[in-house]
Coordinates of C-alpha atoms in Angstrom, one line a residue:
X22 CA -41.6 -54.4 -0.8
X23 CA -38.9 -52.6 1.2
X24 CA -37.8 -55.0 4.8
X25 CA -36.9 -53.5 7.8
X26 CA -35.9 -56.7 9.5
X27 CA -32.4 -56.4 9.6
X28 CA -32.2 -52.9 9.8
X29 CA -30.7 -51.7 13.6
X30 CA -30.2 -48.2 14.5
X31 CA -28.4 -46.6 17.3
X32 CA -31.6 -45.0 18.9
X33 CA -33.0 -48.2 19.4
X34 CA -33.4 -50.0 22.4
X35 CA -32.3 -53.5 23.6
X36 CA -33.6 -56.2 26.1
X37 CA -31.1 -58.3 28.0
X38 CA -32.2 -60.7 30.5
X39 CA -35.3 -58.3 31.0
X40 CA -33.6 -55.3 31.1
X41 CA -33.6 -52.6 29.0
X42 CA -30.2 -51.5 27.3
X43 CA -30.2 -47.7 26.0
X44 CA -27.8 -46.7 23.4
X45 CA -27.4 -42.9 24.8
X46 CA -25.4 -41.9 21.7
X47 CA -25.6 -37.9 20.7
X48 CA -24.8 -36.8 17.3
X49 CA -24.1 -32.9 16.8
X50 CA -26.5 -33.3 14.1
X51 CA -28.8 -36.3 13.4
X52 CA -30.5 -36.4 10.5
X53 CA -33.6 -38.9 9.5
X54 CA -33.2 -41.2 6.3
X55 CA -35.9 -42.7 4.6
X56 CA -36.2 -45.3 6.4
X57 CA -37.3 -44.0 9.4
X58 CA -33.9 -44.3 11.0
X59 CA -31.6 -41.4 12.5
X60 CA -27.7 -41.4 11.4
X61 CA -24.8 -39.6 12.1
X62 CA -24.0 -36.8 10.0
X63 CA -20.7 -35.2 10.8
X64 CA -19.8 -31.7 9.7
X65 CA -17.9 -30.9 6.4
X66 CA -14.5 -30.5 6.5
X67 CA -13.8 -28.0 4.6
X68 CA -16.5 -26.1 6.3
X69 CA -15.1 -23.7 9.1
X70 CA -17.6 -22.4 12.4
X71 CA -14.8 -19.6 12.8
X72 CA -15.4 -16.6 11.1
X73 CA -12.7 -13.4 11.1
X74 CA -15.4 -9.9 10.9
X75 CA -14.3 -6.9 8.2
X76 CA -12.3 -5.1 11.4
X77 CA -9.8 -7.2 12.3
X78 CA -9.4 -8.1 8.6
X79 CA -9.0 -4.5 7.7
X80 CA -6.2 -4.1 11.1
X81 CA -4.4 -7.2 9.5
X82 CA -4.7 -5.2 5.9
X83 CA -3.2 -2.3 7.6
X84 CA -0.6 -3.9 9.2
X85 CA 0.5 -5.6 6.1
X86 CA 1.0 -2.8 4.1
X87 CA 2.4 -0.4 6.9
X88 CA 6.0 -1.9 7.0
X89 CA 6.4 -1.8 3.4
X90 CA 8.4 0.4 0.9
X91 CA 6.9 3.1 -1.3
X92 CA 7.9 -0.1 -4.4
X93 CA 4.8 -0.5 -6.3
X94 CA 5.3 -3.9 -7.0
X95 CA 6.5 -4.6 -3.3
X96 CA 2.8 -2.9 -2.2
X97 CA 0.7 -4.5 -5.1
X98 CA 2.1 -8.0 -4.6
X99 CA 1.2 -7.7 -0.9
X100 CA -1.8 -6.7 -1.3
X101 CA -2.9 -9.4 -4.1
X102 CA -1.5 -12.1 -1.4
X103 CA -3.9 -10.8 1.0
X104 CA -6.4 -11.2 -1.5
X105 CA -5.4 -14.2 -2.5
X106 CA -7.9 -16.9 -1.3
X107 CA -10.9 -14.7 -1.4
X108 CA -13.8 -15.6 -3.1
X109 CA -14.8 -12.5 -3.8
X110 CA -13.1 -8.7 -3.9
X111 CA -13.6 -7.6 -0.1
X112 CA -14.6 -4.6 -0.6
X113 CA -15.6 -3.4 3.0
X114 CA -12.7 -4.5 4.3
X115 CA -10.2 -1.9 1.6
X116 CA -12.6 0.8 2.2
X117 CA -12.4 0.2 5.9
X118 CA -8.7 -0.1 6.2
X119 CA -8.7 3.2 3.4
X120 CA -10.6 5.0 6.3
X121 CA -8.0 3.9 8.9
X122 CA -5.3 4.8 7.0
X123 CA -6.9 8.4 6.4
X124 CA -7.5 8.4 10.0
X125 CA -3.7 7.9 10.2
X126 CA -3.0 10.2 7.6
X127 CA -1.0 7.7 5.0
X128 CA -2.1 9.6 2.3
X129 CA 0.7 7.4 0.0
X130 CA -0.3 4.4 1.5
X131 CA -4.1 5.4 0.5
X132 CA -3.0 6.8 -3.0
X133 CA -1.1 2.7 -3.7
X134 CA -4.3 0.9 -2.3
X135 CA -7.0 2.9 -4.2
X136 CA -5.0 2.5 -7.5
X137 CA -4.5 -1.4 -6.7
X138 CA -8.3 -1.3 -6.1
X139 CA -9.2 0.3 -9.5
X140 CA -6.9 -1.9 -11.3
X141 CA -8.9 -5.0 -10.2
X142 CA -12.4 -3.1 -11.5
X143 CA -13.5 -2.6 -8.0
X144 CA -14.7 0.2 -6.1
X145 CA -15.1 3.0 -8.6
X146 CA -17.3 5.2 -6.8
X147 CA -17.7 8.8 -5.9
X148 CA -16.5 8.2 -2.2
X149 CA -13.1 6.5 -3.8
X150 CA -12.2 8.9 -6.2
X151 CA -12.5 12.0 -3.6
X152 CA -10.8 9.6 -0.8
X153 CA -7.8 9.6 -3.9
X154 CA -8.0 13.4 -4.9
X155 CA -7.6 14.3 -1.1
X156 CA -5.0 11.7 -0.8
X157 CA -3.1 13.5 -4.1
X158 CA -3.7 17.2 -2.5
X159 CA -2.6 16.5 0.7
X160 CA 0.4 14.8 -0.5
X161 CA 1.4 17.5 -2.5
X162 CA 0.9 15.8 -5.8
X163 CA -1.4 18.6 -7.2
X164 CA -1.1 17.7 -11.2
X165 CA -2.2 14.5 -10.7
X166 CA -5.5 15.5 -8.8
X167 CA -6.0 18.2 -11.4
X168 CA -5.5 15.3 -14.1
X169 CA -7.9 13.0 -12.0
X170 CA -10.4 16.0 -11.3
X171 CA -11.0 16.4 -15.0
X172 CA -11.1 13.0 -15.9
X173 CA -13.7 12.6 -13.1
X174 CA -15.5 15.8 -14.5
X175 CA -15.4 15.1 -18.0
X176 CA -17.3 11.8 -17.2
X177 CA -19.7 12.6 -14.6
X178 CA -20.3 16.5 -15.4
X179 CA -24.1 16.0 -14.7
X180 CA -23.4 14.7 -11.4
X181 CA -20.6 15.4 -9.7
X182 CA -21.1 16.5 -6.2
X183 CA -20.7 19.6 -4.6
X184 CA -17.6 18.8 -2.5
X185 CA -15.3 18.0 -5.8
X186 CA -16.0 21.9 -6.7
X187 CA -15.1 22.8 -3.0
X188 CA -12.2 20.9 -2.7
X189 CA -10.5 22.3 -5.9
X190 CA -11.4 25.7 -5.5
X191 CA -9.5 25.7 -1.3
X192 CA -7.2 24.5 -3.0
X193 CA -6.5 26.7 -5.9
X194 CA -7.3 29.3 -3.3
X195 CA -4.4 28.3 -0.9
X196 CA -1.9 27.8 -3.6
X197 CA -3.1 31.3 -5.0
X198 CA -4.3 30.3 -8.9
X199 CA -7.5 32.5 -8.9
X200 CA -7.5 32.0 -12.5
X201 CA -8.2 28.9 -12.2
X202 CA -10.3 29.0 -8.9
X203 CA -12.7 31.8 -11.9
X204 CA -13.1 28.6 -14.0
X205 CA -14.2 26.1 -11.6
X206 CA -16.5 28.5 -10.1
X207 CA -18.2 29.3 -13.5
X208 CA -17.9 25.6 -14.7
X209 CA -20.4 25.3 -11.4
X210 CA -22.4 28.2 -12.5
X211 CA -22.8 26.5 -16.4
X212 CA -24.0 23.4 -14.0
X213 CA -26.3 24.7 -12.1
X214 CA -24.5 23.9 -9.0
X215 CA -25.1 26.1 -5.6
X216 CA -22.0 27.1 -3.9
X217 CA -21.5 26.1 -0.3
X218 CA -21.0 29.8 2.4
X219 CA -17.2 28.8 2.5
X220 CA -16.7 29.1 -1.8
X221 CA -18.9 32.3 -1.3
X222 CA -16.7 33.9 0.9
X223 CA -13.2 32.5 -0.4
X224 CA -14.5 34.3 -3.7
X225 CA -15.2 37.4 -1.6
X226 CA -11.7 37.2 0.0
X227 CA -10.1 37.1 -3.9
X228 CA -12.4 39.8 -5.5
X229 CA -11.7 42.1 -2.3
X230 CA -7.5 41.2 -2.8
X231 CA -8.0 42.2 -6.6
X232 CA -10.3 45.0 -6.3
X233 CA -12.8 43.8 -8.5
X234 CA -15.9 45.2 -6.5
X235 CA -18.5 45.1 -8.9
X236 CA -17.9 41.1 -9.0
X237 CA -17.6 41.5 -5.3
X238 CA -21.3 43.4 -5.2
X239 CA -22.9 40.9 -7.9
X240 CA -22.3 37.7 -6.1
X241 CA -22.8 39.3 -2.4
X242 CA -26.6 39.9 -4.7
X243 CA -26.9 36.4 -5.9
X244 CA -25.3 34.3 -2.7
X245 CA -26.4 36.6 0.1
X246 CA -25.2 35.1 3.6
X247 CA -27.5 32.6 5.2
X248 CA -29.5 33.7 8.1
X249 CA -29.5 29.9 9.7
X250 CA -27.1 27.2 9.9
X251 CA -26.1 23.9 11.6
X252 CA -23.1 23.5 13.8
X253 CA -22.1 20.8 15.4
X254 CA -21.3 21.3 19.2
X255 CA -20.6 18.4 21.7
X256 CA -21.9 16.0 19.2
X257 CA -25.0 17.3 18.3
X258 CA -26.6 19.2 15.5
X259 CA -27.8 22.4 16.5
X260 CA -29.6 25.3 14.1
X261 CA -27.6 28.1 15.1
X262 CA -28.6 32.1 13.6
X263 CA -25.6 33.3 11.5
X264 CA -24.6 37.1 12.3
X265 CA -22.9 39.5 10.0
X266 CA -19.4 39.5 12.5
X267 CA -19.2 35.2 12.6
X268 CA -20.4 35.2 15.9
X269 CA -21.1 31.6 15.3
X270 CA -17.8 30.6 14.3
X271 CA -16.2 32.2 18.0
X272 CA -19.4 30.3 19.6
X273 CA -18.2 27.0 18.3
X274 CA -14.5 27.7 19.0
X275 CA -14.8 29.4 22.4
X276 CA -15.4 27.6 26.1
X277 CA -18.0 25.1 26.2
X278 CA -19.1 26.4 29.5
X279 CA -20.2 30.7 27.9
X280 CA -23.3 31.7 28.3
X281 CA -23.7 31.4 24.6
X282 CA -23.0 28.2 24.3
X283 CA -26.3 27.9 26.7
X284 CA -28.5 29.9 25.0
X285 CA -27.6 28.0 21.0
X286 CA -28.1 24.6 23.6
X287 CA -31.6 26.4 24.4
X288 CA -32.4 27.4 20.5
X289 CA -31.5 23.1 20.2
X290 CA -34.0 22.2 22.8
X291 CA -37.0 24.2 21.4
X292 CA -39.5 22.3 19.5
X293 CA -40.4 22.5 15.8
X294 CA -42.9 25.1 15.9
X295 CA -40.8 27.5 17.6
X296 CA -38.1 27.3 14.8
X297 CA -40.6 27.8 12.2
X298 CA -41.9 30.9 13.8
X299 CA -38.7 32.1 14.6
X300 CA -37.9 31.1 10.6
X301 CA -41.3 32.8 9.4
X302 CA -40.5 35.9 11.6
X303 CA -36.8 36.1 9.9
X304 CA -38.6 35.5 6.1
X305 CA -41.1 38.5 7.2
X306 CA -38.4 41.2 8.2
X307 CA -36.3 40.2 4.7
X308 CA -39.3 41.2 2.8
X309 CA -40.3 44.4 4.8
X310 CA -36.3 45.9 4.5
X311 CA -36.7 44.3 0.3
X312 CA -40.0 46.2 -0.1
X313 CA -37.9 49.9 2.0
X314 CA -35.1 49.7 -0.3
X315 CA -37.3 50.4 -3.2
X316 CA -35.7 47.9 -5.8
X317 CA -37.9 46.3 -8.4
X318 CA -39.3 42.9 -8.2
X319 CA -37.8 42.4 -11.4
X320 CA -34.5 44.0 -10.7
X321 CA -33.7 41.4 -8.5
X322 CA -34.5 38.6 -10.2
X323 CA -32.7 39.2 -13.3
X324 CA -29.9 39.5 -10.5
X325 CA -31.1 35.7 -8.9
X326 CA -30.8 34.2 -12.5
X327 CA -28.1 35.8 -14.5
X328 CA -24.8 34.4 -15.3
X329 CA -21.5 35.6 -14.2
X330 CA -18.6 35.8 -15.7
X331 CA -15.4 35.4 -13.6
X332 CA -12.8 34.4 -16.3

């Protein structure tokens, strides 16, 4: 049987000469053994309390690579010593210190550190591989974003986003290629993918500057303008009505303080119900000038579901 005689533990008590002796010793952490007894247990020392958060360590990231030459193996060595004693990839921290340095517009600096980061097998995603295709664009390295926007195409056809299709076609519309801006546009038509008002009316623009009106007349059919959309003004999300002469465009751009600005603050305030009458109201006058003009029901769907061809 297990003797406690000789055991003595701190937490006891002892009498001397009819007084009591306290041993007032305190432990950080005090655990109890088997035998009833508590003992010191000291921290690990290889355990730190001080932990460094994803900002600071995406500053420090940022400031490492800053100061460096446009050397690849300068910027990849730096960036694997930063990584270095890692356990695992910190991938928050890169795509923090990507968003500062797109805040800062480093566009070669992003362009080295997205390139590192796919090298390692990290961070493959959507939001990485349009942070890199903006980062080639704006750097003026347009082959390589058309390379990277079919590779990215070829592999997810199904479901790329919207904004890859926008951000080619500005582009292609800037640099003047309409032949190609034609073939992304129908590559989104073959997908089934709805262009945003801003492709709409670049296409517009380029079928106006070539005179090709019947194109011009088809898609104005298909993508008519929207009667509602969302602007943000003074940080908030407001449902503003779209007019034929962009009205909202010079309401967004103009002084804060116009008597329009008011009155889209007023359509903001109004509750749900009101936007849905003003919405059903909207629908209703659409259908009575549809059913004036005449045109067959089926006219104009064969016009909503055919295919274009811009090429």
């Amino acid at each position: 049987m297990f003797c406690l005689a000789n055991y003595w533990s701190p937490a006891f008590t002892l009498v001397r000469g009819g007084a009591t002796v306290g041993h007032p010793l305190k432990f950080n952490s005090v655990v109890v053994c088997g035998a009833r007894g508590p003992r010191p247990r000291y921290p690990r020392v290889w355990k730190t309390r001080k932990k460094i958060g994803t900002i600071s360590k995406s500053q420090k990231l940022v400031e490492c690579i800053k100061g460096l030459s446009n050397v690849k193996e300068e910027v990849y060595g730096a960036l694997d010593s930063f990584v270095a004693w890692e356990l695992e990839f910190p991938l928050i921290v890169v795509k923090k210190a990507l968003k500062t340095l797109e805040d800062e517009k480093e566009w070669k600096r992003i362009i080295q550190v997205i390139k590192w980061m796919f090298n390692k097998g990290q961070g493959k995603t959507m939001g990485s591989y349009y942070t890199l295709l903006n980062a080639l664009i704006e750097d003026g390295r347009i082959e390589e974003a058309e390379e990277l926007f079919g590779m990215i195409f070829s592999r997810y056809m199904e479901g790329l986003p919207r904004t890859f299709f926008m951000r080619m076609i500005s582009l292609y519309y800037s640099v003047g290629a309409y032949n190609k801006m034609f073939e992304v546009f129908a590559d989104m038509e073959e997908l089934g993918v709805r262009p945003d008002g801003s492709i709409v009316r670049m296409l517009g623009d380029v079928f106006q500057k070539l005179d090709m009106m019947d194109k011009y007349e088809k898609l104005k059919k298909k993508y008519p303008p929207p009667k509602w959309e969302y602007r943000y003004i003074k940080g908030k999300r407001i449902k503003m009505k779209v007019y034929p002469d962009n009205k909202t465009k010079e309401l967004t751009e103009g002084d804060p303080g116009t008597d329009e600005l008011e009155e889209a603050e007023n359509i903001h305030h109004l509750g749900t119900d009101e936007l849905e009458e003003a919405e059903s109201i909207h629908l209703d006058d659409e259908l009575e000038e549809a059913a004036s003009s005449g045109l067959d029901r089926n006219v104009l769907d064969d016009a909503a579901s055919g295919d274009f061809e811009y090429v």
